[in-house]
Short mmCIF file of C-alpha atoms in Angstrom, two decimals:
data_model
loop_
_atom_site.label_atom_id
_atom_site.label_comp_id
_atom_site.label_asym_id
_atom_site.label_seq_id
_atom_site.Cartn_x
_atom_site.Cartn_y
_atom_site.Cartn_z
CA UNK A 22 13.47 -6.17 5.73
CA UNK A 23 15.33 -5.92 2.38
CA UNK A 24 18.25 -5.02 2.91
CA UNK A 25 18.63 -1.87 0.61
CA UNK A 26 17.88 2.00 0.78
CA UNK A 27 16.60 1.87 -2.56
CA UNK A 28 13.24 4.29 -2.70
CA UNK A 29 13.16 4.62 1.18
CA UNK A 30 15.94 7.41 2.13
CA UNK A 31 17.23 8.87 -1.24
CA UNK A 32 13.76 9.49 -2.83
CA UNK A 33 11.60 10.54 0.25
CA UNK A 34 11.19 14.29 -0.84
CA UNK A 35 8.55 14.96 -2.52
CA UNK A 36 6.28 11.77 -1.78
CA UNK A 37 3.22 14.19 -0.25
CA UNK A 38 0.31 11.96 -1.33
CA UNK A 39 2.39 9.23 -0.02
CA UNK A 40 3.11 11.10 3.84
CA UNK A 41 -0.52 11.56 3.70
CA UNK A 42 -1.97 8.11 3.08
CA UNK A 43 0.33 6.47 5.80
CA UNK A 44 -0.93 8.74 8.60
CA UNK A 45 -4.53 8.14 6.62
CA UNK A 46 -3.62 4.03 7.81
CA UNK A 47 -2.05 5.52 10.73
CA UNK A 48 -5.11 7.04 12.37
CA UNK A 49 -7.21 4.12 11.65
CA UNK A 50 -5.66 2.91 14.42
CA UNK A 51 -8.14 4.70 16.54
CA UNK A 52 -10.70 3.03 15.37
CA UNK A 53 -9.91 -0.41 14.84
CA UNK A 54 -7.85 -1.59 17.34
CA UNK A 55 -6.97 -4.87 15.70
CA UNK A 56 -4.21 -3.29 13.82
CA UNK A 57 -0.96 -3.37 15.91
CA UNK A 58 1.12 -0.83 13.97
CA UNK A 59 2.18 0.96 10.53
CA UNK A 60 5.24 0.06 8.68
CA UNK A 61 7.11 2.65 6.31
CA UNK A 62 9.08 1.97 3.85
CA UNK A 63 9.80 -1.72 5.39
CA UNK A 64 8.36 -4.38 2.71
CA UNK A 65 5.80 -2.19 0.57
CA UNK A 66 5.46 1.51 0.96
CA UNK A 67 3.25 1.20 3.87
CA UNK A 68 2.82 -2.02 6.01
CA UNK A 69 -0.63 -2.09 8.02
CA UNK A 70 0.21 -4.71 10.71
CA UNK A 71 -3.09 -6.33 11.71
CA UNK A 72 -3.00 -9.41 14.37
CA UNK A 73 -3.91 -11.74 12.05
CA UNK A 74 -2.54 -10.57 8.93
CA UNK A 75 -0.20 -7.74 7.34
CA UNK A 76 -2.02 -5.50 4.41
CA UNK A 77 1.34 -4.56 1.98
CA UNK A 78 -0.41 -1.17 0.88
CA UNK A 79 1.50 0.44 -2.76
CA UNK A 80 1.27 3.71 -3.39
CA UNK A 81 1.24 4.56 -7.11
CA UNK A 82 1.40 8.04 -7.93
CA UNK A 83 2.11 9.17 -11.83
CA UNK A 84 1.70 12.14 -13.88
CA UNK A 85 -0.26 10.34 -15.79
CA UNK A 86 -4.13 11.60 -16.33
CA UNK A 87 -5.40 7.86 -18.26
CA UNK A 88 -6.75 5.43 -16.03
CA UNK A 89 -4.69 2.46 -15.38
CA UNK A 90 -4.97 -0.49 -17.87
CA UNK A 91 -4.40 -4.25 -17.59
CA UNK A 92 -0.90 -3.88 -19.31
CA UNK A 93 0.36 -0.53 -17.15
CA UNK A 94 -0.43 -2.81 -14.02
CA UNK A 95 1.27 -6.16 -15.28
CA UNK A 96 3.94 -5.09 -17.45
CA UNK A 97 7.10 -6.53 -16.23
CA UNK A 98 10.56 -4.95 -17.43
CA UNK A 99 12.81 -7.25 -19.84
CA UNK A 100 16.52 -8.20 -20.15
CA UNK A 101 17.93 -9.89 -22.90
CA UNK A 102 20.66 -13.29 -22.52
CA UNK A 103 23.62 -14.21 -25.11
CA UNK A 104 22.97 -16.92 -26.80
CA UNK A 105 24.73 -20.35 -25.83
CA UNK A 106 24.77 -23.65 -27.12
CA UNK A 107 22.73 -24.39 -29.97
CA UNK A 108 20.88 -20.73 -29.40
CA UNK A 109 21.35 -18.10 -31.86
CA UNK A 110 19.21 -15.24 -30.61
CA UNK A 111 18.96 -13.34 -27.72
CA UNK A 112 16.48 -14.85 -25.46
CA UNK A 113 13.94 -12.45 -23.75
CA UNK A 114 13.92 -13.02 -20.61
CA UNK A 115 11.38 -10.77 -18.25
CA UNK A 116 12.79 -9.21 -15.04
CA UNK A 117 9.39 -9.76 -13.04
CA UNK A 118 9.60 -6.80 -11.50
CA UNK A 119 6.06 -5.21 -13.02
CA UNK A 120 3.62 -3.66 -9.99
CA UNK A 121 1.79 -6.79 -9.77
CA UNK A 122 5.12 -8.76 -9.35
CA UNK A 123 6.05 -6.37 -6.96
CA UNK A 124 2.64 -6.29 -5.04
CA UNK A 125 2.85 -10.19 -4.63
CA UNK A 126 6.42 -10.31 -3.49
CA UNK A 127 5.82 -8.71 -0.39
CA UNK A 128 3.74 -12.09 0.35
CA UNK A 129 7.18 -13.16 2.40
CA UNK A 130 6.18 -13.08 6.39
CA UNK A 131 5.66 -16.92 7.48
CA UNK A 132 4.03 -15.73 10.64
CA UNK A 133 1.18 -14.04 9.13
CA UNK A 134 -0.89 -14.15 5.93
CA UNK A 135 -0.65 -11.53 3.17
CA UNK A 136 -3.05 -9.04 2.07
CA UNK A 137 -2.36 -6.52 -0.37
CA UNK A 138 -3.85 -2.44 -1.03
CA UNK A 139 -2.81 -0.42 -4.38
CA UNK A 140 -3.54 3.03 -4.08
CA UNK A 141 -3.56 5.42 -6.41
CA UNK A 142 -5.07 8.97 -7.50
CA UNK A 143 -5.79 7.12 -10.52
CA UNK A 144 -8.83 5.16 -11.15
CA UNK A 145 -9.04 2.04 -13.23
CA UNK A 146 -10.40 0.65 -16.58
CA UNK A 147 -13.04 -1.88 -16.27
CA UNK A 148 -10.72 -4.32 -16.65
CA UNK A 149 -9.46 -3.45 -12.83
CA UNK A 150 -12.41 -2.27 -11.53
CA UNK A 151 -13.58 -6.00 -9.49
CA UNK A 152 -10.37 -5.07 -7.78
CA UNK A 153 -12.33 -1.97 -6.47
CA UNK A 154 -15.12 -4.18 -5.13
CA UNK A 155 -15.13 -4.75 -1.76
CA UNK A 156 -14.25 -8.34 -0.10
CA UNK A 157 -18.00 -9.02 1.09
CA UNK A 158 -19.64 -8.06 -1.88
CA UNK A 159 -17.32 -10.12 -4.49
CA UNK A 160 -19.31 -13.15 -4.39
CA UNK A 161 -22.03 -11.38 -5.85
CA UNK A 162 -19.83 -10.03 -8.51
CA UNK A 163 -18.83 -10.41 -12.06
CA UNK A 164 -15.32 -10.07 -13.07
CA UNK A 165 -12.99 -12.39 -11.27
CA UNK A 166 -12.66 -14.87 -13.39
CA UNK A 167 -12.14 -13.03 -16.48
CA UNK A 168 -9.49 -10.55 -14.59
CA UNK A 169 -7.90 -13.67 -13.18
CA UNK A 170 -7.57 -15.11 -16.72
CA UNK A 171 -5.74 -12.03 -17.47
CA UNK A 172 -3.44 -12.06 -14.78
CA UNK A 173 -2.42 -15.52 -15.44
CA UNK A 174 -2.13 -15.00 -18.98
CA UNK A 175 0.55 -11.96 -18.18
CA UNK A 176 1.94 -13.64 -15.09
CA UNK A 177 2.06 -17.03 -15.79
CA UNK A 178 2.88 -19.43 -12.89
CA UNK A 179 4.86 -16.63 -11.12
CA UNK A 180 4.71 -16.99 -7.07
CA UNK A 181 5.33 -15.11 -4.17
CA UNK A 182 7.79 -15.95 -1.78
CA UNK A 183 5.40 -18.06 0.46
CA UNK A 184 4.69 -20.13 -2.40
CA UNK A 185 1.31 -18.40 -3.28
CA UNK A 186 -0.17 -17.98 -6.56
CA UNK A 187 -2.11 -14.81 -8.58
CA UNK A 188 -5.31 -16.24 -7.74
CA UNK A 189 -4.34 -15.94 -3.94
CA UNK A 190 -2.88 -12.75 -4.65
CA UNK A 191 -6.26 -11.43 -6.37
CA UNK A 192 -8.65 -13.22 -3.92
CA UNK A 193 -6.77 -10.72 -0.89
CA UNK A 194 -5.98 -7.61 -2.85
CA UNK A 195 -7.92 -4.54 -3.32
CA UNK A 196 -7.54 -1.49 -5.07
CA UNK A 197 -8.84 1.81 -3.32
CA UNK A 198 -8.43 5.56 -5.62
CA UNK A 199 -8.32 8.62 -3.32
CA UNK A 200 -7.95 11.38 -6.27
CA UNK A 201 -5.34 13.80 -4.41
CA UNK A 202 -3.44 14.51 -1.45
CA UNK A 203 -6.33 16.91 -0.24
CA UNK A 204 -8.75 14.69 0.25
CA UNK A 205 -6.48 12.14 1.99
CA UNK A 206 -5.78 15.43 4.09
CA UNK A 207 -9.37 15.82 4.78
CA UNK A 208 -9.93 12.21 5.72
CA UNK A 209 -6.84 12.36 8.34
CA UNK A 210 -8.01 15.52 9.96
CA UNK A 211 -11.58 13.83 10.43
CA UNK A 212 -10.35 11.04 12.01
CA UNK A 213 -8.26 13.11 14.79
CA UNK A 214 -11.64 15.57 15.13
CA UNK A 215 -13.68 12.02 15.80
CA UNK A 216 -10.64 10.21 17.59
CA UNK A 217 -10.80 13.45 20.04
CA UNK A 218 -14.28 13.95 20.07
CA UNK A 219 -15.07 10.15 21.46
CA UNK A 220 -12.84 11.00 24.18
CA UNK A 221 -14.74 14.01 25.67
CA UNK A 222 -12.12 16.96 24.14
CA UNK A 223 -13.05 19.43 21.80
CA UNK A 224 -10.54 20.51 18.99
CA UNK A 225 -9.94 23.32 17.14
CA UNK A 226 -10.87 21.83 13.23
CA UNK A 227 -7.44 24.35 12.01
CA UNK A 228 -4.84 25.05 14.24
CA UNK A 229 -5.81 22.02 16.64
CA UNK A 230 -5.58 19.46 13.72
CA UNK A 231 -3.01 21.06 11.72
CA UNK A 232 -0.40 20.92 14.80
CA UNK A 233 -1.33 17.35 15.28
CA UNK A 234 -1.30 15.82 11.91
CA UNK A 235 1.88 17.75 11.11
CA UNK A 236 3.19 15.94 14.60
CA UNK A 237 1.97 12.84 12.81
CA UNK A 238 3.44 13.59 9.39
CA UNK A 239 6.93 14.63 10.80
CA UNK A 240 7.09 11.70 12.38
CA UNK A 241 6.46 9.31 9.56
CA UNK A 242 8.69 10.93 7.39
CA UNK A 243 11.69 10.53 9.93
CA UNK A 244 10.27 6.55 9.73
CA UNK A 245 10.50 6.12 6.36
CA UNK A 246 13.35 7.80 5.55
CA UNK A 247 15.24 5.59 8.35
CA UNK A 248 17.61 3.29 6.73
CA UNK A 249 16.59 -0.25 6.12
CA UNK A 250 20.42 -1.58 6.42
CA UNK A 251 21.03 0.40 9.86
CA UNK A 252 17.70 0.11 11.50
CA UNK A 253 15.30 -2.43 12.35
CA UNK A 254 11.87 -2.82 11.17
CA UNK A 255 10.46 -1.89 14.65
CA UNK A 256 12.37 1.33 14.10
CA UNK A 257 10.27 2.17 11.19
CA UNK A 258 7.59 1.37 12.66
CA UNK A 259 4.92 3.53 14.45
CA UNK A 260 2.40 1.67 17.52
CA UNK A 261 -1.17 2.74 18.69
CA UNK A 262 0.25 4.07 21.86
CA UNK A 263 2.42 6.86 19.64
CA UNK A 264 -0.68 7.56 17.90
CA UNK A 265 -2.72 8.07 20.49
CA UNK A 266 -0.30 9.80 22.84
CA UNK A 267 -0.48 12.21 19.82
CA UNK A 268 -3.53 13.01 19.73
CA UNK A 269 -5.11 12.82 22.79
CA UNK A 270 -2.31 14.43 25.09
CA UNK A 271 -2.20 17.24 22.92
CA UNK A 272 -6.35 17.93 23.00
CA UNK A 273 -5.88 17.81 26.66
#
């Protein structure tokens, strides 16, 4: 893990939509039991540990109401450097630290490959939207190579820790827009109704589910806000067997 607190302990209040999307990855688990465990707070905002591959999922939420553009999504900060030698101006010097920048430096674990999840209550502008499209149906697709045009035009030969490129980085990303907090609500509670329901035990759809996914929420929170310095990343980490101990010891 980095080894900084920065966004993980200090600003953990109010991150709702956030609590609710990693127990949305969380409960997953139920279902497809190829991913090993959810990160918080460890590389990206949530870390969906699959055996094959880690998915570095960023949550994005704004008080914005526009869609995101090209330039929102790609727009690194900039410093500026004295001049020396023969120089005379201030040379502008960008601090690569824009979303995409950020999304592709999580690309660091040499024991598995990268993919990489932006989600967001916010949908897109068209020049985003093949990033909506799902991995299967891409080939029949328009709109990589112009978008990947576009990244490399605002990223130029930037690359991940591993050594990987934008167009590796595009080729394994997706973005998925879940419009509120609500509806990722919804989507969790399903999941522990259906979770149960395969099992033979019958919930209660309020009070059943509510004391569960709060169970579940608690939990992550405690994860996430678990200091990176202190703490390893198994510490911040949360396994199939907690999940399903949740759940199913409780509907029994």
């Amino acid at each position: 893990m980095e080894q900084s607190d920065s966004g993980g302990v200090g600003a953990k209040k109010g991150f709702l939509y956030q609590d609710y999307a990693a127990a949305y990855f969380l409960l997953k688990m139920l279902r497809d039991k190829s991913i090993i465990s959810i990160r918080c707070e460890v590389t990206d905002d949530i870390d969906v540990v699959y055996q094959d591959y880690i998915e570095y999922v960023q949550v994005k939420t704004t008080d914005a109401e526009r869609k995101w553009t090209l330039k929102e999504f790609t727009e690194p900060s900039y410093s500026y450097v004295e001049p020396t030698g023969r120089q005379r101006k201030k040379q502008k010097v960008s601090n690569n630290d824009s979303i995409l920048h950020k999304s592709m430096n999580c690309d660091n674990d040499t024991g598995k490959r990268s993919k990489f999840r932006i989600l967001s209550p916010r949908d897109v502008l068209k020049p985003l939207i093949f990033l909506k499209t799902p991995f299967h149906a891409r080939p029949e697709k328009t709109g990589r190579s112009e978008l990947l045009f576009q990244l490399k035009k605002k990223i130029s030969d930037y690359k991940s820790p591993n050594g990987n490129d934008v167009e590796y980085w595009l080729d394994n990303a997706t973005w998925e827009v879940i419009p509120a907090p609500e509806q990722l609500e919804l989507e969790c509670r399903k999941m522990i109704l259906q979770s149960a329901y395969s099992k033979g035990y019958m919930l209660n759809i309020d009070r059943d589910c509510d004391v569960i996914l709060n169970s579940i929420l608690n939990t992550l929170t405690k994860k996430s806000a678990t200091s990176r310095i202190i703490y390893s990343a198994k510490d911040k980490g949360y396994v199939l067997l907690n999940c399903c101990y949740t759940v199913y010891e409780y509907s029994r």
